[in-house]
Amino acid sequence: MSTVTVTVTGMTCGHCAASVREEVGGIPGVTAVDVDLASGMVTIEGEREVEVEAIRDAVEEAGYQLAA
């Protein structure tokens, strides 16, 4: 089991959070995604370590960006 936390910029509402949750949740091996809208923190749990590049791609597909 692996947990990774990233910060996503540009989320302003529940729909934003749901979009990120859906895209990141679609990454193979991801078992849970928790989005804290207020802070932009997204915690991802997986069966194994999830590559940051896969997370970045999923977040960008949802229309947002990872914080630098």
CSV table of C-alpha atoms in Angstrom, one decimal:
chain,number,residue,atom,x,y,z
A,1,MET,CA,0.0,0.0,0.0
A,2,SER,CA,1.3,3.5,-0.9
A,3,THR,CA,0.1,7.0,-0.1
A,4,VAL,CA,1.0,10.1,-2.0
A,5,THR,CA,-0.2,13.7,-1.4
A,6,VAL,CA,0.0,16.4,-4.1
A,7,THR,CA,-1.3,20.0,-4.3
A,8,VAL,CA,-3.7,20.8,-7.2
A,9,THR,CA,-4.2,24.4,-8.2
A,10,GLY,CA,-7.3,26.0,-9.7
A,11,MET,CA,-10.0,24.0,-7.9
A,12,THR,CA,-12.8,26.3,-6.7
A,13,CYS,CA,-15.9,24.1,-6.2
A,14,GLY,CA,-17.2,20.6,-5.5
A,15,HIS,CA,-17.5,19.9,-9.2
A,16,CYS,CA,-13.7,20.7,-9.6
A,17,ALA,CA,-12.9,18.3,-6.8
A,18,ALA,CA,-15.2,15.6,-8.3
A,19,SER,CA,-13.4,16.0,-11.7
A,20,VAL,CA,-10.0,15.5,-10.1
A,21,ARG,CA,-11.2,12.6,-7.9
A,22,GLU,CA,-12.7,10.9,-11.0
A,23,GLU,CA,-9.6,11.3,-13.2
A,24,VAL,CA,-7.0,10.4,-10.6
A,25,GLY,CA,-9.2,7.5,-9.4
A,26,GLY,CA,-9.0,6.1,-12.9
A,27,ILE,CA,-5.2,5.5,-12.7
A,28,PRO,CA,-4.5,1.8,-12.6
A,29,GLY,CA,-3.8,0.6,-9.0
A,30,VAL,CA,-5.4,3.7,-7.3
A,31,THR,CA,-7.7,2.5,-4.5
A,32,ALA,CA,-8.8,5.8,-2.9
A,33,VAL,CA,-8.6,9.6,-3.7
A,34,ASP,CA,-9.3,12.3,-1.0
A,35,VAL,CA,-9.6,15.9,-2.2
A,36,ASP,CA,-9.4,18.8,0.3
A,37,LEU,CA,-10.9,21.6,-1.7
A,38,ALA,CA,-9.9,24.4,0.7
A,39,SER,CA,-6.2,23.5,0.7
A,40,GLY,CA,-6.0,21.9,-2.8
A,41,MET,CA,-4.4,18.8,-1.2
A,42,VAL,CA,-5.1,15.5,-2.9
A,43,THR,CA,-4.2,12.3,-1.1
A,44,ILE,CA,-4.0,9.2,-3.3
A,45,GLU,CA,-3.8,5.7,-2.0
A,46,GLY,CA,-2.7,2.8,-4.2
A,47,GLU,CA,-1.9,-0.8,-4.3
A,48,ARG,CA,1.6,0.2,-5.2
A,49,GLU,CA,3.5,3.5,-5.6
A,50,VAL,CA,1.7,5.8,-8.1
A,51,GLU,CA,3.9,7.6,-10.5
A,52,VAL,CA,3.8,11.4,-10.2
A,53,GLU,CA,3.7,11.7,-14.0
A,54,ALA,CA,0.5,9.6,-14.1
A,55,ILE,CA,-1.0,11.8,-11.4
A,56,ARG,CA,0.0,15.0,-13.3
A,57,ASP,CA,-1.5,13.6,-16.5
A,58,ALA,CA,-4.8,12.8,-14.8
A,59,VAL,CA,-5.0,16.2,-13.1
A,60,GLU,CA,-4.3,18.0,-16.4
A,61,GLU,CA,-7.0,15.8,-18.1
A,62,ALA,CA,-9.4,17.1,-15.4
A,63,GLY,CA,-8.4,20.7,-16.4
A,64,TYR,CA,-6.1,21.6,-13.4
A,65,GLN,CA,-2.4,21.6,-12.6
A,66,LEU,CA,-0.1,20.3,-9.9
A,67,ALA,CA,1.5,23.1,-7.8
A,68,ALA,CA,5.2,23.5,-8.5
